[in-house]
Amino acid sequence: GAVVSQHPSRVICKSGTSVKIECRSLDFQATTMFWYRQFPKKSLMLMATSNEGSKATYEQGVEKDKFLINHASLTLSTLTVTSAHPEDSSFYICSARDNGASWGNSPLHFGNGTRLTVT
Amino acid sequence: GENVEQHPSTLSVQEGDSAVIKCTYSDSASNYFPWYKQELGKRPQLIIDIRSNVGEKKDQRIAVTLNKTAKHFSLHITETQPEDSAVYFCAASGSSASKIIFGSGTRLSIRP
């Protein structure tokens, strides 16, 4: 089955530093990947859609300069949380759709998530 | 954009009984409705999905129904077991791009 690998699984950083999270599709190609944020006992909130070779599309209320997304290849998207603050502490999950599946009509494959703690 | 509402937020059922979770969506152009199960600290796992060209789909103890006219869909779990305890999310794929919007989640607890 389709596998999405996300690293790191857990990171603790100090306020003001930046953190990069990687999301890789291991056995399929993904032109589009999605980044979600999940607060404790809450739903998955879509932050942005990552597009290979072009700019990401951010959801309303999500700061693009705060959450930098790069999708340089068909198997890798990165999310960088810049100048992190304690309120950025959360569970970040990436997901991807298989290019080989029907467009707009196929399941999302999720990474294991990254638990970010900013001290 | 698409908006997905999910009810109830918590659900407790006796082991062996059935559980039903309901969702509504706003975008009439949505054509794909997956359900995900998430255990504590883990990634969401797809358990079943339905496309707009069918009204019902079943996979062993799990079934999903879709009413396009009313714009609602439901998850049915029969003969519940302790391992069914988790948070369940419904979702809908809207007409813009291929992003999937999630409902607020239902925490299902199975009482022994």
PDB file of C-alpha atoms in Angstrom:
ATOM      1  CA  GLY A   1       0.000   0.000   0.000  1.00  0.00           C
ATOM      2  CA  ALA A   2       0.898   3.654  -0.312  1.00  0.00           C
ATOM      3  CA  VAL A   3       3.266   4.824   2.405  1.00  0.00           C
ATOM      4  CA  VAL A   4       3.969   8.358   3.543  1.00  0.00           C
ATOM      5  CA  SER A   5       7.001   8.910   5.740  1.00  0.00           C
ATOM      6  CA  GLN A   6       7.178  11.976   7.963  1.00  0.00           C
ATOM      7  CA  HIS A   7      10.178  13.135   9.991  1.00  0.00           C
ATOM      8  CA  PRO A   8      10.867  13.960  12.686  1.00  0.00           C
ATOM      9  CA  SER A   9       8.148  12.313  14.762  1.00  0.00           C
ATOM     10  CA  ARG A  10       8.859  14.541  17.708  1.00  0.00           C
ATOM     11  CA  VAL A  11      10.805  17.770  18.121  1.00  0.00           C
ATOM     12  CA  ILE A  12      11.382  20.210  20.932  1.00  0.00           C
ATOM     13  CA  CYS A  13      12.786  23.609  20.098  1.00  0.00           C
ATOM     14  CA  LYS A  14      13.303  26.967  21.723  1.00  0.00           C
ATOM     15  CA  SER A  15      11.290  30.057  20.913  1.00  0.00           C
ATOM     16  CA  GLY A  16      12.641  31.952  17.957  1.00  0.00           C
ATOM     17  CA  THR A  17      14.186  28.977  16.204  1.00  0.00           C
ATOM     18  CA  SER A  18      12.943  27.326  13.034  1.00  0.00           C
ATOM     19  CA  VAL A  19      11.930  23.732  12.564  1.00  0.00           C
ATOM     20  CA  LYS A  20      11.727  21.782   9.325  1.00  0.00           C
ATOM     21  CA  ILE A  21       9.400  18.812   8.885  1.00  0.00           C
ATOM     22  CA  GLU A  22       9.782  16.438   5.952  1.00  0.00           C
ATOM     23  CA  CYS A  23       7.075  14.455   4.229  1.00  0.00           C
ATOM     24  CA  ARG A  24       7.964  11.772   1.693  1.00  0.00           C
ATOM     25  CA  SER A  25       5.828   9.491  -0.422  1.00  0.00           C
ATOM     26  CA  LEU A  26       7.804   6.272  -0.489  1.00  0.00           C
ATOM     27  CA  ASP A  27       6.169   4.180  -3.171  1.00  0.00           C
ATOM     28  CA  PHE A  28       4.134   6.625  -5.219  1.00  0.00           C
ATOM     29  CA  GLN A  29       4.389  10.051  -6.725  1.00  0.00           C
ATOM     30  CA  ALA A  30       2.385  12.956  -5.388  1.00  0.00           C
ATOM     31  CA  THR A  31       2.059  16.199  -7.274  1.00  0.00           C
ATOM     32  CA  THR A  32       0.026  17.487  -4.368  1.00  0.00           C
ATOM     33  CA  MET A  33       0.576  17.042  -0.667  1.00  0.00           C
ATOM     34  CA  PHE A  34      -1.417  18.477   2.188  1.00  0.00           C
ATOM     35  CA  TRP A  35      -0.362  19.788   5.566  1.00  0.00           C
ATOM     36  CA  TYR A  36      -2.728  19.540   8.487  1.00  0.00           C
ATOM     37  CA  ARG A  37      -2.469  20.754  12.043  1.00  0.00           C
ATOM     38  CA  GLN A  38      -4.211  19.030  14.912  1.00  0.00           C
ATOM     39  CA  PHE A  39      -4.680  20.386  18.421  1.00  0.00           C
ATOM     40  CA  PRO A  40      -5.315  17.953  21.292  1.00  0.00           C
ATOM     41  CA  LYS A  41      -8.714  16.299  20.992  1.00  0.00           C
ATOM     42  CA  LYS A  42      -9.522  18.414  17.970  1.00  0.00           C
ATOM     43  CA  SER A  43     -10.006  17.831  14.290  1.00  0.00           C
ATOM     44  CA  LEU A  44      -7.505  18.008  11.467  1.00  0.00           C
ATOM     45  CA  MET A  45      -7.274  21.570  10.222  1.00  0.00           C
ATOM     46  CA  LEU A  46      -6.003  21.974   6.686  1.00  0.00           C
ATOM     47  CA  MET A  47      -3.164  24.486   6.640  1.00  0.00           C
ATOM     48  CA  ALA A  48      -2.023  24.416   3.057  1.00  0.00           C
ATOM     49  CA  THR A  49      -1.852  22.482  -0.169  1.00  0.00           C
ATOM     50  CA  SER A  50       1.663  21.840  -1.363  1.00  0.00           C
ATOM     51  CA  ASN A  51       2.121  21.789  -5.143  1.00  0.00           C
ATOM     52  CA  GLU A  52       5.180  20.282  -6.763  1.00  0.00           C
ATOM     53  CA  GLY A  53       7.170  22.912  -8.622  1.00  0.00           C
ATOM     54  CA  SER A  54       4.934  25.824  -7.684  1.00  0.00           C
ATOM     55  CA  LYS A  55       3.798  27.874  -4.733  1.00  0.00           C
ATOM     56  CA  ALA A  56       1.721  26.339  -1.998  1.00  0.00           C
ATOM     57  CA  THR A  57      -1.898  27.322  -1.528  1.00  0.00           C
ATOM     58  CA  TYR A  58      -2.620  28.422   2.023  1.00  0.00           C
ATOM     59  CA  GLU A  59      -5.940  28.248   3.808  1.00  0.00           C
ATOM     60  CA  GLN A  60      -7.479  31.392   5.185  1.00  0.00           C
ATOM     61  CA  GLY A  61      -5.842  32.480   8.412  1.00  0.00           C
ATOM     62  CA  VAL A  62      -2.612  30.551   7.880  1.00  0.00           C
ATOM     63  CA  GLU A  63       0.469  32.767   7.604  1.00  0.00           C
ATOM     64  CA  LYS A  64       2.534  31.779   4.593  1.00  0.00           C
ATOM     65  CA  ASP A  65       5.631  33.530   5.911  1.00  0.00           C
ATOM     66  CA  LYS A  66       5.308  31.649   9.169  1.00  0.00           C
ATOM     67  CA  PHE A  67       4.775  28.227   7.660  1.00  0.00           C
ATOM     68  CA  LEU A  68       7.065  27.884   4.665  1.00  0.00           C
ATOM     69  CA  ILE A  69       6.275  25.033   2.319  1.00  0.00           C
ATOM     70  CA  ASN A  70       8.562  23.644  -0.346  1.00  0.00           C
ATOM     71  CA  HIS A  71       7.618  20.844  -2.714  1.00  0.00           C
ATOM     72  CA  ALA A  72      10.715  20.359  -4.833  1.00  0.00           C
ATOM     73  CA  SER A  73      10.034  16.857  -6.126  1.00  0.00           C
ATOM     74  CA  LEU A  74       7.165  14.457  -6.692  1.00  0.00           C
ATOM     75  CA  THR A  75       8.016  12.609  -3.504  1.00  0.00           C
ATOM     76  CA  LEU A  76       9.051  15.293  -1.023  1.00  0.00           C
ATOM     77  CA  SER A  77       7.357  18.246   0.633  1.00  0.00           C
ATOM     78  CA  THR A  78       8.753  20.185   3.574  1.00  0.00           C
ATOM     79  CA  LEU A  79       7.092  22.443   6.108  1.00  0.00           C
ATOM     80  CA  THR A  80       9.277  24.909   7.980  1.00  0.00           C
ATOM     81  CA  VAL A  81       7.876  26.593  11.049  1.00  0.00           C
ATOM     82  CA  THR A  82       9.839  29.833  11.218  1.00  0.00           C
ATOM     83  CA  SER A  83      10.568  31.762  14.396  1.00  0.00           C
ATOM     84  CA  ALA A  84       8.569  29.262  16.390  1.00  0.00           C
ATOM     85  CA  HIS A  85       6.633  30.337  19.468  1.00  0.00           C
ATOM     86  CA  PRO A  86       4.881  28.278  22.154  1.00  0.00           C
ATOM     87  CA  GLU A  87       1.518  28.768  20.435  1.00  0.00           C
ATOM     88  CA  ASP A  88       2.923  26.893  17.441  1.00  0.00           C
ATOM     89  CA  SER A  89       3.165  23.773  19.573  1.00  0.00           C
ATOM     90  CA  SER A  90       0.913  21.230  17.951  1.00  0.00           C
ATOM     91  CA  PHE A  91       0.689  17.973  16.021  1.00  0.00           C
ATOM     92  CA  TYR A  92       1.476  18.481  12.346  1.00  0.00           C
ATOM     93  CA  ILE A  93       0.485  15.799   9.844  1.00  0.00           C
ATOM     94  CA  CYS A  94       1.226  15.617   6.158  1.00  0.00           C
ATOM     95  CA  SER A  95      -0.739  13.637   3.621  1.00  0.00           C
ATOM     96  CA  ALA A  96      -0.610  12.862  -0.053  1.00  0.00           C
ATOM     97  CA  ARG A  97      -2.702  11.501  -2.859  1.00  0.00           C
ATOM     98  CA  ASP A  98      -1.317   9.030  -5.355  1.00  0.00           C
ATOM     99  CA  ASN A  99      -0.848  10.593  -8.808  1.00  0.00           C
ATOM    100  CA  GLY A 100      -1.855   7.264 -10.269  1.00  0.00           C
ATOM    101  CA  ALA A 101      -5.319   7.373  -8.676  1.00  0.00           C
ATOM    102  CA  SER A 102      -8.343   9.243 -10.016  1.00  0.00           C
ATOM    103  CA  TRP A 103      -7.834  12.953  -9.504  1.00  0.00           C
ATOM    104  CA  GLY A 104      -9.994  14.421  -6.767  1.00  0.00           C
ATOM    105  CA  ASN A 105     -11.428  11.052  -5.976  1.00  0.00           C
ATOM    106  CA  SER A 106      -8.840   9.024  -4.082  1.00  0.00           C
ATOM    107  CA  PRO A 107      -7.901   8.571  -0.439  1.00  0.00           C
ATOM    108  CA  LEU A 108      -5.315  10.564   1.435  1.00  0.00           C
ATOM    109  CA  HIS A 109      -2.347   8.683   2.787  1.00  0.00           C
ATOM    110  CA  PHE A 110      -1.080  10.192   6.013  1.00  0.00           C
ATOM    111  CA  GLY A 111       2.342  10.452   7.546  1.00  0.00           C
ATOM    112  CA  ASN A 112       2.801   9.543  11.221  1.00  0.00           C
ATOM    113  CA  GLY A 113       2.780  13.158  12.248  1.00  0.00           C
ATOM    114  CA  THR A 114       5.223  15.435  14.040  1.00  0.00           C
ATOM    115  CA  ARG A 115       4.632  16.580  17.572  1.00  0.00           C
ATOM    116  CA  LEU A 116       6.214  20.008  17.911  1.00  0.00           C
ATOM    117  CA  THR A 117       6.842  21.505  21.320  1.00  0.00           C
ATOM    118  CA  VAL A 118       8.181  25.047  21.505  1.00  0.00           C
ATOM    119  CA  THR A 119       9.630  26.042  24.852  1.00  0.00           C
TER     120      THR A 119
ATOM    121  CA  GLY B   1     -15.598  26.482   0.544  1.00  0.00           C
ATOM    122  CA  GLU B   2     -16.624  23.098   1.859  1.00  0.00           C
ATOM    123  CA  ASN B   3     -17.837  22.786   5.438  1.00  0.00           C
ATOM    124  CA  VAL B   4     -18.327  19.437   7.137  1.00  0.00           C
ATOM    125  CA  GLU B   5     -20.286  19.018  10.360  1.00  0.00           C
ATOM    126  CA  GLN B   6     -20.131  15.854  12.418  1.00  0.00           C
ATOM    127  CA  HIS B   7     -22.284  14.503  15.255  1.00  0.00           C
ATOM    128  CA  PRO B   8     -22.099  13.370  17.958  1.00  0.00           C
ATOM    129  CA  SER B   9     -18.798  14.569  19.382  1.00  0.00           C
ATOM    130  CA  THR B  10     -18.710  11.658  21.821  1.00  0.00           C
ATOM    131  CA  LEU B  11     -20.456   8.320  21.696  1.00  0.00           C
ATOM    132  CA  SER B  12     -20.451   5.461  24.172  1.00  0.00           C
ATOM    133  CA  VAL B  13     -22.015   2.111  23.282  1.00  0.00           C
ATOM    134  CA  GLN B  14     -22.152  -1.311  24.855  1.00  0.00           C
ATOM    135  CA  GLU B  15     -19.910  -3.899  23.297  1.00  0.00           C
ATOM    136  CA  GLY B  16     -21.852  -5.768  20.658  1.00  0.00           C
ATOM    137  CA  ASP B  17     -24.246  -2.903  19.975  1.00  0.00           C
ATOM    138  CA  SER B  18     -24.183  -0.670  16.898  1.00  0.00           C
ATOM    139  CA  ALA B  19     -22.734   2.821  16.600  1.00  0.00           C
ATOM    140  CA  VAL B  20     -23.826   5.498  14.138  1.00  0.00           C
ATOM    141  CA  ILE B  21     -22.004   8.711  13.332  1.00  0.00           C
ATOM    142  CA  LYS B  22     -23.549  11.344  11.086  1.00  0.00           C
ATOM    143  CA  CYS B  23     -22.075  14.081   8.929  1.00  0.00           C
ATOM    144  CA  THR B  24     -23.391  16.819   6.697  1.00  0.00           C
ATOM    145  CA  TYR B  25     -21.557  18.755   4.018  1.00  0.00           C
ATOM    146  CA  SER B  26     -22.191  22.056   2.312  1.00  0.00           C
ATOM    147  CA  ASP B  27     -20.690  21.810  -1.176  1.00  0.00           C
ATOM    148  CA  SER B  28     -23.105  20.029  -3.512  1.00  0.00           C
ATOM    149  CA  ALA B  29     -20.215  19.395  -5.901  1.00  0.00           C
ATOM    150  CA  SER B  30     -18.392  17.172  -3.394  1.00  0.00           C
ATOM    151  CA  ASN B  31     -18.063  13.681  -4.778  1.00  0.00           C
ATOM    152  CA  TYR B  32     -15.847  11.738  -2.389  1.00  0.00           C
ATOM    153  CA  PHE B  33     -16.513  10.966   1.270  1.00  0.00           C
ATOM    154  CA  PRO B  34     -13.909   9.040   3.269  1.00  0.00           C
ATOM    155  CA  TRP B  35     -14.013   8.013   6.914  1.00  0.00           C
ATOM    156  CA  TYR B  36     -10.880   7.874   9.019  1.00  0.00           C
ATOM    157  CA  LYS B  37     -10.150   6.241  12.355  1.00  0.00           C
ATOM    158  CA  GLN B  38      -7.495   7.779  14.592  1.00  0.00           C
ATOM    159  CA  GLU B  39      -6.096   6.152  17.677  1.00  0.00           C
ATOM    160  CA  LEU B  40      -4.362   8.246  20.302  1.00  0.00           C
ATOM    161  CA  GLY B  41      -1.093   9.704  19.038  1.00  0.00           C
ATOM    162  CA  LYS B  42      -1.320   7.956  15.695  1.00  0.00           C
ATOM    163  CA  ARG B  43      -2.054   8.897  12.132  1.00  0.00           C
ATOM    164  CA  PRO B  44      -5.585   8.762  10.737  1.00  0.00           C
ATOM    165  CA  GLN B  45      -6.325   5.499   8.966  1.00  0.00           C
ATOM    166  CA  LEU B  46      -8.830   5.207   6.150  1.00  0.00           C
ATOM    167  CA  ILE B  47     -11.511   2.688   7.103  1.00  0.00           C
ATOM    168  CA  ILE B  48     -14.057   3.134   4.340  1.00  0.00           C
ATOM    169  CA  ASP B  49     -14.984   5.621   1.641  1.00  0.00           C
ATOM    170  CA  ILE B  50     -17.882   6.249  -0.670  1.00  0.00           C
ATOM    171  CA  ARG B  51     -18.218   8.069  -3.940  1.00  0.00           C
ATOM    172  CA  SER B  52     -21.180  10.094  -5.032  1.00  0.00           C
ATOM    173  CA  ASN B  53     -22.366   7.585  -7.606  1.00  0.00           C
ATOM    174  CA  VAL B  54     -23.417   5.068  -4.931  1.00  0.00           C
ATOM    175  CA  GLY B  55     -25.742   5.328  -1.962  1.00  0.00           C
ATOM    176  CA  GLU B  56     -24.309   2.667   0.306  1.00  0.00           C
ATOM    177  CA  LYS B  57     -21.124   0.686   0.787  1.00  0.00           C
ATOM    178  CA  LYS B  58     -20.361  -2.081   3.233  1.00  0.00           C
ATOM    179  CA  ASP B  59     -17.161  -3.709   4.424  1.00  0.00           C
ATOM    180  CA  GLN B  60     -17.711  -6.410   7.044  1.00  0.00           C
ATOM    181  CA  ARG B  61     -18.950  -4.633  10.198  1.00  0.00           C
ATOM    182  CA  ILE B  62     -18.627  -1.168   8.721  1.00  0.00           C
ATOM    183  CA  ALA B  63     -21.061   0.523   6.352  1.00  0.00           C
ATOM    184  CA  VAL B  64     -21.466   4.022   5.015  1.00  0.00           C
ATOM    185  CA  THR B  65     -24.584   5.582   3.516  1.00  0.00           C
ATOM    186  CA  LEU B  66     -24.800   8.714   1.408  1.00  0.00           C
ATOM    187  CA  ASN B  67     -27.806  10.921   0.701  1.00  0.00           C
ATOM    188  CA  LYS B  68     -26.735  13.428  -1.932  1.00  0.00           C
ATOM    189  CA  THR B  69     -30.042  15.241  -1.962  1.00  0.00           C
ATOM    190  CA  ALA B  70     -29.862  15.965   1.739  1.00  0.00           C
ATOM    191  CA  LYS B  71     -26.075  16.285   1.673  1.00  0.00           C
ATOM    192  CA  HIS B  72     -25.454  13.940   4.528  1.00  0.00           C
ATOM    193  CA  PHE B  73     -23.633  10.685   5.040  1.00  0.00           C
ATOM    194  CA  SER B  74     -23.332   8.282   7.929  1.00  0.00           C
ATOM    195  CA  LEU B  75     -20.999   5.634   9.312  1.00  0.00           C
ATOM    196  CA  HIS B  76     -22.472   2.501  10.818  1.00  0.00           C
ATOM    197  CA  ILE B  77     -20.457   0.067  12.903  1.00  0.00           C
ATOM    198  CA  THR B  78     -22.215  -3.128  13.914  1.00  0.00           C
ATOM    199  CA  GLU B  79     -21.268  -5.669  16.588  1.00  0.00           C
ATOM    200  CA  THR B  80     -18.866  -3.193  18.151  1.00  0.00           C
ATOM    201  CA  GLN B  81     -15.693  -4.469  19.791  1.00  0.00           C
ATOM    202  CA  PRO B  82     -13.259  -2.861  22.254  1.00  0.00           C
ATOM    203  CA  GLU B  83     -10.757  -2.214  19.462  1.00  0.00           C
ATOM    204  CA  ASP B  84     -13.316   0.013  17.763  1.00  0.00           C
ATOM    205  CA  SER B  85     -12.673   2.617  20.471  1.00  0.00           C
ATOM    206  CA  ALA B  86     -11.026   5.598  18.749  1.00  0.00           C
ATOM    207  CA  VAL B  87     -11.782   8.965  17.225  1.00  0.00           C
ATOM    208  CA  TYR B  88     -13.580   8.818  13.891  1.00  0.00           C
ATOM    209  CA  PHE B  89     -13.495  11.603  11.315  1.00  0.00           C
ATOM    210  CA  CYS B  90     -15.716  12.030   8.317  1.00  0.00           C
ATOM    211  CA  ALA B  91     -14.469  14.077   5.402  1.00  0.00           C
ATOM    212  CA  ALA B  92     -15.550  15.445   2.057  1.00  0.00           C
ATOM    213  CA  SER B  93     -13.677  16.315  -1.074  1.00  0.00           C
ATOM    214  CA  GLY B  94     -14.953  19.594  -2.447  1.00  0.00           C
ATOM    215  CA  SER B  95     -15.002  21.008  -5.922  1.00  0.00           C
ATOM    216  CA  SER B  96     -11.938  23.211  -5.521  1.00  0.00           C
ATOM    217  CA  ALA B  97      -8.664  21.390  -6.136  1.00  0.00           C
ATOM    218  CA  SER B  98      -8.603  18.033  -4.408  1.00  0.00           C
ATOM    219  CA  LYS B  99      -8.304  19.019  -0.792  1.00  0.00           C
ATOM    220  CA  ILE B 100     -10.212  17.029   1.783  1.00  0.00           C
ATOM    221  CA  ILE B 101     -12.032  18.819   4.584  1.00  0.00           C
ATOM    222  CA  PHE B 102     -12.581  16.956   7.845  1.00  0.00           C
ATOM    223  CA  GLY B 103     -15.429  16.944  10.293  1.00  0.00           C
ATOM    224  CA  SER B 104     -14.815  17.719  13.953  1.00  0.00           C
ATOM    225  CA  GLY B 105     -14.499  14.080  14.984  1.00  0.00           C
ATOM    226  CA  THR B 106     -16.404  11.620  17.170  1.00  0.00           C
ATOM    227  CA  ARG B 107     -14.789   9.956  20.141  1.00  0.00           C
ATOM    228  CA  LEU B 108     -16.250   6.460  20.254  1.00  0.00           C
ATOM    229  CA  SER B 109     -15.954   4.412  23.440  1.00  0.00           C
ATOM    230  CA  ILE B 110     -17.003   0.788  23.647  1.00  0.00           C
ATOM    231  CA  ARG B 111     -18.144  -0.318  27.096  1.00  0.00           C
ATOM    232  CA  PRO B 112     -17.297  -3.920  28.032  1.00  0.00           C
TER     233      PRO B 112
END
